[in-house]
Amino acid sequence: MMRTIQNIMGYKAQGKSIVVLTAADYLTAQILDQAGIDIILVGDSLAMVTLGYSTTLPVTLDDMVHHAKAVRRGVENALVVVDLPFLSYQVDAEQAIASAGRIIKETGAQAVKVEGGYPKMLDTVTQLVNVGIPVMGHVGLTPQSVHQLGGFRRQGTSPEAGAAILEQAIALEQAGAFAIVLEHIPSPLAYQVTQTLTIPTIGIGAGEKCDGQVLVTADLLGLSIWH
């Protein structure tokens, strides 16, 4: 039975851990789906893992649609979420709606993921939700901002930075996000965010106190050259 946004949001109240893995092709998606994974993320990490780029920035909307179509064909039960790639949604809400709408219409995915919790992005999330497109948020280390952040560094390590991440997460929930990825932040901060929000948190490099965990499947299997 296909998981829904409501199922995923309900897992938090039930105390059920949410399992998220990435896929960029039909076979991997089929294997993950049959294994009972809750959410299959077509992440822009495919830029690095599948296409060989050094960052996620070069991947295009066409790339994401192409791979998401293949993934969706392999899935019967998991919720499929697709990353909006760099500069396909940051200009304004109109651009974001066009990009996200294309993903939902052409791929059959159920939701999109965006990075950041700054005011303009909060408005974009609200407008996406208002037109019927479910949105997963993402705060902490946001790879599409890798140059601005000075590399893939842990975020939220000072009291001020931690408070800002908590504020962004709260604002994303208020904007209508159904879940939020917390990436590469201290475990106590991730726990504080998780306890504060009523929507699920999905951690990656954020400790074990989140409502769920996400990993890049190639990393989980030790297929990456970084292992």
mmCIF file of C-alpha atoms in Angstrom:
data_model
loop_
_atom_site.group_PDB
_atom_site.id
_atom_site.type_symbol
_atom_site.label_atom_id
_atom_site.label_comp_id
_atom_site.label_asym_id
_atom_site.label_seq_id
_atom_site.Cartn_x
_atom_site.Cartn_y
_atom_site.Cartn_z
ATOM 1 C CA MET A 1 0.000 0.000 0.000
ATOM 2 C CA MET A 2 1.419 3.359 -1.055
ATOM 3 C CA ARG A 3 2.572 5.507 1.857
ATOM 4 C CA THR A 4 1.099 8.981 2.019
ATOM 5 C CA ILE A 5 2.187 12.307 3.458
ATOM 6 C CA GLN A 6 -0.322 11.708 6.254
ATOM 7 C CA ASN A 7 1.232 8.312 7.029
ATOM 8 C CA ILE A 8 4.698 9.846 7.307
ATOM 9 C CA MET A 9 3.518 12.700 9.521
ATOM 10 C CA GLY A 10 1.662 10.229 11.730
ATOM 11 C CA TYR A 11 4.772 8.159 12.362
ATOM 12 C CA LYS A 12 6.114 10.865 14.691
ATOM 13 C CA ALA A 13 3.138 10.606 17.044
ATOM 14 C CA GLN A 14 3.344 6.815 16.857
ATOM 15 C CA GLY A 15 7.043 6.835 17.741
ATOM 16 C CA LYS A 16 7.853 4.946 14.541
ATOM 17 C CA SER A 17 11.286 5.666 13.103
ATOM 18 C CA ILE A 18 11.209 6.876 9.501
ATOM 19 C CA VAL A 19 13.684 5.275 7.096
ATOM 20 C CA VAL A 20 14.799 7.269 4.053
ATOM 21 C CA LEU A 21 17.265 6.187 1.363
ATOM 22 C CA THR A 22 18.196 7.637 -2.015
ATOM 23 C CA ALA A 23 17.721 6.176 -5.476
ATOM 24 C CA ALA A 24 18.405 7.425 -8.978
ATOM 25 C CA ASP A 25 17.438 4.386 -11.059
ATOM 26 C CA TYR A 26 14.650 1.834 -11.460
ATOM 27 C CA LEU A 27 16.452 -1.212 -10.027
ATOM 28 C CA THR A 28 17.687 0.504 -6.862
ATOM 29 C CA ALA A 29 14.246 1.992 -6.290
ATOM 30 C CA GLN A 30 12.609 -1.418 -6.707
ATOM 31 C CA ILE A 31 15.011 -3.046 -4.232
ATOM 32 C CA LEU A 32 14.526 -0.299 -1.634
ATOM 33 C CA ASP A 33 10.770 -0.380 -2.076
ATOM 34 C CA GLN A 34 10.596 -4.133 -1.596
ATOM 35 C CA ALA A 35 12.776 -3.767 1.517
ATOM 36 C CA GLY A 36 10.088 -1.586 3.102
ATOM 37 C CA ILE A 37 11.816 1.801 2.999
ATOM 38 C CA ASP A 38 9.383 4.560 4.012
ATOM 39 C CA ILE A 39 10.640 7.358 1.754
ATOM 40 C CA ILE A 40 12.768 7.071 -1.369
ATOM 41 C CA LEU A 41 14.519 10.361 -2.057
ATOM 42 C CA VAL A 42 15.647 11.206 -5.560
ATOM 43 C CA GLY A 43 18.326 13.455 -4.164
ATOM 44 C CA ASP A 44 20.419 15.967 -6.034
ATOM 45 C CA SER A 45 23.295 13.969 -4.548
ATOM 46 C CA LEU A 46 22.915 11.962 -7.765
ATOM 47 C CA ALA A 47 24.999 14.757 -9.289
ATOM 48 C CA MET A 48 27.984 13.396 -7.370
ATOM 49 C CA VAL A 49 27.110 9.711 -6.952
ATOM 50 C CA THR A 50 25.606 8.977 -10.373
ATOM 51 C CA LEU A 51 26.842 11.719 -12.695
ATOM 52 C CA GLY A 52 30.325 12.286 -11.288
ATOM 53 C CA TYR A 53 30.225 15.984 -10.435
ATOM 54 C CA SER A 54 32.169 17.308 -7.436
ATOM 55 C CA THR A 55 29.128 19.079 -5.944
ATOM 56 C CA THR A 56 25.356 18.954 -6.341
ATOM 57 C CA LEU A 57 25.260 22.319 -8.111
ATOM 58 C CA PRO A 58 25.543 21.265 -11.797
ATOM 59 C CA VAL A 59 22.575 18.878 -11.817
ATOM 60 C CA THR A 60 19.636 20.222 -13.819
ATOM 61 C CA LEU A 61 15.876 19.996 -13.560
ATOM 62 C CA ASP A 62 15.912 17.824 -16.688
ATOM 63 C CA ASP A 63 18.358 15.476 -14.937
ATOM 64 C CA MET A 64 16.127 15.230 -11.880
ATOM 65 C CA VAL A 65 13.011 14.565 -13.947
ATOM 66 C CA HIS A 66 14.808 11.873 -15.964
ATOM 67 C CA HIS A 67 16.008 10.002 -12.882
ATOM 68 C CA ALA A 68 12.803 10.517 -10.907
ATOM 69 C CA LYS A 69 10.764 8.940 -13.702
ATOM 70 C CA ALA A 70 12.908 5.814 -13.514
ATOM 71 C CA VAL A 71 12.686 5.684 -9.728
ATOM 72 C CA ARG A 72 8.935 6.130 -9.662
ATOM 73 C CA ARG A 73 8.465 3.232 -12.093
ATOM 74 C CA GLY A 74 10.205 0.977 -9.583
ATOM 75 C CA VAL A 75 8.131 1.994 -6.552
ATOM 76 C CA GLU A 76 4.812 0.591 -5.369
ATOM 77 C CA ASN A 77 4.789 1.415 -1.653
ATOM 78 C CA ALA A 78 7.304 4.086 -0.624
ATOM 79 C CA LEU A 79 6.701 7.830 -0.699
ATOM 80 C CA VAL A 80 8.844 9.335 -3.468
ATOM 81 C CA VAL A 81 10.359 12.767 -2.782
ATOM 82 C CA VAL A 82 12.468 14.640 -5.342
ATOM 83 C CA ASP A 83 15.013 17.376 -4.661
ATOM 84 C CA LEU A 84 14.522 20.616 -6.534
ATOM 85 C CA PRO A 85 18.003 21.297 -7.954
ATOM 86 C CA PHE A 86 20.060 24.445 -7.513
ATOM 87 C CA LEU A 87 18.555 27.568 -9.109
ATOM 88 C CA SER A 88 15.371 25.803 -10.187
ATOM 89 C CA TYR A 89 13.406 27.384 -7.331
ATOM 90 C CA GLN A 90 15.419 30.106 -5.585
ATOM 91 C CA VAL A 91 14.557 32.967 -7.950
ATOM 92 C CA ASP A 92 10.944 33.301 -6.849
ATOM 93 C CA ALA A 93 7.859 31.296 -5.952
ATOM 94 C CA GLU A 94 6.616 31.336 -9.547
ATOM 95 C CA GLN A 95 9.787 29.580 -10.700
ATOM 96 C CA ALA A 96 9.528 27.109 -7.831
ATOM 97 C CA ILE A 97 5.917 26.245 -8.652
ATOM 98 C CA ALA A 98 6.807 25.683 -12.316
ATOM 99 C CA SER A 99 9.756 23.436 -11.429
ATOM 100 C CA ALA A 100 7.982 21.493 -8.710
ATOM 101 C CA GLY A 101 4.851 21.192 -10.810
ATOM 102 C CA ARG A 102 6.860 19.686 -13.630
ATOM 103 C CA ILE A 103 8.367 17.119 -11.283
ATOM 104 C CA ILE A 104 5.013 16.117 -9.823
ATOM 105 C CA LYS A 105 3.250 15.967 -13.209
ATOM 106 C CA GLU A 106 5.961 14.259 -15.247
ATOM 107 C CA THR A 107 7.424 11.821 -12.716
ATOM 108 C CA GLY A 108 4.540 10.809 -10.467
ATOM 109 C CA ALA A 109 6.516 11.701 -7.338
ATOM 110 C CA GLN A 110 4.447 12.796 -4.350
ATOM 111 C CA ALA A 111 6.584 15.622 -2.933
ATOM 112 C CA VAL A 112 9.601 17.847 -3.459
ATOM 113 C CA LYS A 113 12.418 18.925 -1.145
ATOM 114 C CA VAL A 114 13.903 22.414 -0.900
ATOM 115 C CA GLU A 115 16.850 23.780 1.053
ATOM 116 C CA GLY A 116 16.920 26.737 3.430
ATOM 117 C CA GLY A 117 14.688 28.511 5.897
ATOM 118 C CA TYR A 118 15.229 32.170 5.026
ATOM 119 C CA PRO A 119 12.163 34.431 4.595
ATOM 120 C CA LYS A 120 11.924 34.222 0.806
ATOM 121 C CA MET A 121 12.105 30.423 0.943
ATOM 122 C CA LEU A 122 9.397 30.312 3.596
ATOM 123 C CA ASP A 123 7.081 32.205 1.251
ATOM 124 C CA THR A 124 7.982 29.789 -1.540
ATOM 125 C CA VAL A 125 7.147 26.788 0.648
ATOM 126 C CA THR A 126 3.789 28.300 1.541
ATOM 127 C CA GLN A 127 2.947 28.977 -2.092
ATOM 128 C CA LEU A 128 3.970 25.460 -3.153
ATOM 129 C CA VAL A 129 1.768 23.956 -0.459
ATOM 130 C CA ASN A 130 -1.085 26.269 -1.403
ATOM 131 C CA VAL A 131 -1.123 24.886 -4.953
ATOM 132 C CA GLY A 132 -1.117 21.319 -3.646
ATOM 133 C CA ILE A 133 2.561 20.368 -3.791
ATOM 134 C CA PRO A 134 3.833 18.768 -0.550
ATOM 135 C CA VAL A 135 7.217 20.092 0.569
ATOM 136 C CA MET A 136 9.995 18.604 2.693
ATOM 137 C CA GLY A 137 12.333 21.223 4.165
ATOM 138 C CA HIS A 138 16.086 21.008 4.769
ATOM 139 C CA VAL A 139 18.174 23.034 7.240
ATOM 140 C CA GLY A 140 21.636 22.852 8.764
ATOM 141 C CA LEU A 141 24.234 21.954 6.166
ATOM 142 C CA THR A 142 22.531 22.767 2.879
ATOM 143 C CA PRO A 143 24.763 21.408 0.076
ATOM 144 C CA GLN A 144 23.421 23.814 -2.543
ATOM 145 C CA SER A 145 25.004 26.600 -0.451
ATOM 146 C CA VAL A 146 28.354 24.811 -0.178
ATOM 147 C CA HIS A 147 30.374 27.779 -1.457
ATOM 148 C CA GLN A 148 28.659 30.239 0.855
ATOM 149 C CA LEU A 149 29.190 27.877 3.802
ATOM 150 C CA GLY A 150 32.870 27.398 2.983
ATOM 151 C CA GLY A 151 32.594 23.665 2.372
ATOM 152 C CA PHE A 152 30.704 20.746 3.856
ATOM 153 C CA ARG A 153 31.111 21.922 7.449
ATOM 154 C CA ARG A 154 29.034 21.173 10.527
ATOM 155 C CA GLN A 155 26.450 23.863 11.159
ATOM 156 C CA GLY A 156 24.807 25.180 14.319
ATOM 157 C CA THR A 157 27.858 24.785 16.523
ATOM 158 C CA SER A 158 27.510 28.149 18.295
ATOM 159 C CA PRO A 159 24.507 29.111 20.442
ATOM 160 C CA GLU A 160 23.562 31.806 17.947
ATOM 161 C CA ALA A 161 23.817 29.507 14.934
ATOM 162 C CA GLY A 162 21.886 26.794 16.738
ATOM 163 C CA ALA A 163 19.111 29.212 17.634
ATOM 164 C CA ALA A 164 18.914 30.319 13.998
ATOM 165 C CA ILE A 165 18.510 26.727 12.793
ATOM 166 C CA LEU A 166 15.785 26.083 15.359
ATOM 167 C CA GLU A 167 14.021 29.272 14.263
ATOM 168 C CA GLN A 168 14.235 28.229 10.599
ATOM 169 C CA ALA A 169 12.823 24.780 11.368
ATOM 170 C CA ILE A 170 9.886 26.235 13.288
ATOM 171 C CA ALA A 171 9.211 28.677 10.461
ATOM 172 C CA LEU A 172 9.300 25.893 7.858
ATOM 173 C CA GLU A 173 6.706 23.945 9.816
ATOM 174 C CA GLN A 174 4.540 27.055 10.023
ATOM 175 C CA ALA A 175 4.995 27.569 6.272
ATOM 176 C CA GLY A 176 3.516 24.128 5.634
ATOM 177 C CA ALA A 177 6.425 21.693 5.295
ATOM 178 C CA PHE A 178 5.417 18.109 6.172
ATOM 179 C CA ALA A 179 8.922 17.080 7.331
ATOM 180 C CA ILE A 180 12.393 18.589 7.657
ATOM 181 C CA VAL A 181 15.856 17.175 6.989
ATOM 182 C CA LEU A 182 18.431 18.161 9.624
ATOM 183 C CA GLU A 183 21.906 17.786 8.150
ATOM 184 C CA HIS A 184 25.285 17.819 9.918
ATOM 185 C CA ILE A 185 24.254 19.639 13.085
ATOM 186 C CA PRO A 186 25.076 18.735 16.711
ATOM 187 C CA SER A 187 22.959 15.943 18.148
ATOM 188 C CA PRO A 188 21.640 18.031 21.087
ATOM 189 C CA LEU A 189 20.438 20.692 18.645
ATOM 190 C CA ALA A 190 18.756 18.077 16.452
ATOM 191 C CA TYR A 191 17.022 16.681 19.536
ATOM 192 C CA GLN A 192 15.829 20.162 20.520
ATOM 193 C CA VAL A 193 14.427 20.759 17.036
ATOM 194 C CA THR A 194 12.769 17.331 17.027
ATOM 195 C CA GLN A 195 11.134 17.934 20.405
ATOM 196 C CA THR A 196 9.943 21.396 19.365
ATOM 197 C CA LEU A 197 8.334 20.513 16.040
ATOM 198 C CA THR A 198 5.129 18.575 15.497
ATOM 199 C CA ILE A 199 6.289 17.405 12.040
ATOM 200 C CA PRO A 200 8.945 14.688 11.588
ATOM 201 C CA THR A 201 12.654 15.453 11.488
ATOM 202 C CA ILE A 202 14.912 13.359 9.270
ATOM 203 C CA GLY A 203 18.540 13.377 10.349
ATOM 204 C CA ILE A 204 21.745 12.912 8.403
ATOM 205 C CA GLY A 205 24.863 13.403 10.472
ATOM 206 C CA ALA A 206 22.653 14.841 13.218
ATOM 207 C CA GLY A 207 22.609 12.077 15.824
ATOM 208 C CA GLU A 208 20.063 9.419 16.665
ATOM 209 C CA LYS A 209 17.378 11.576 18.293
ATOM 210 C CA CYS A 210 15.603 12.613 15.086
ATOM 211 C CA ASP A 211 12.304 11.051 14.036
ATOM 212 C CA GLY A 212 14.025 9.336 11.123
ATOM 213 C CA GLN A 213 17.304 8.977 9.274
ATOM 214 C CA VAL A 214 18.328 9.486 5.653
ATOM 215 C CA LEU A 215 21.433 8.171 3.948
ATOM 216 C CA VAL A 216 22.782 8.201 0.425
ATOM 217 C CA THR A 217 22.407 4.556 -0.565
ATOM 218 C CA ALA A 218 25.866 4.375 -2.142
ATOM 219 C CA ASP A 219 27.376 5.546 1.155
ATOM 220 C CA LEU A 220 25.341 3.005 3.119
ATOM 221 C CA LEU A 221 26.651 0.206 0.897
ATOM 222 C CA GLY A 222 30.226 1.473 1.003
ATOM 223 C CA LEU A 223 30.277 2.065 -2.745
ATOM 224 C CA SER A 224 31.586 5.609 -2.501
ATOM 225 C CA ILE A 225 35.241 6.424 -3.147
ATOM 226 C CA TRP A 226 35.181 8.394 0.118
ATOM 227 C CA HIS A 227 34.978 5.163 2.135
#
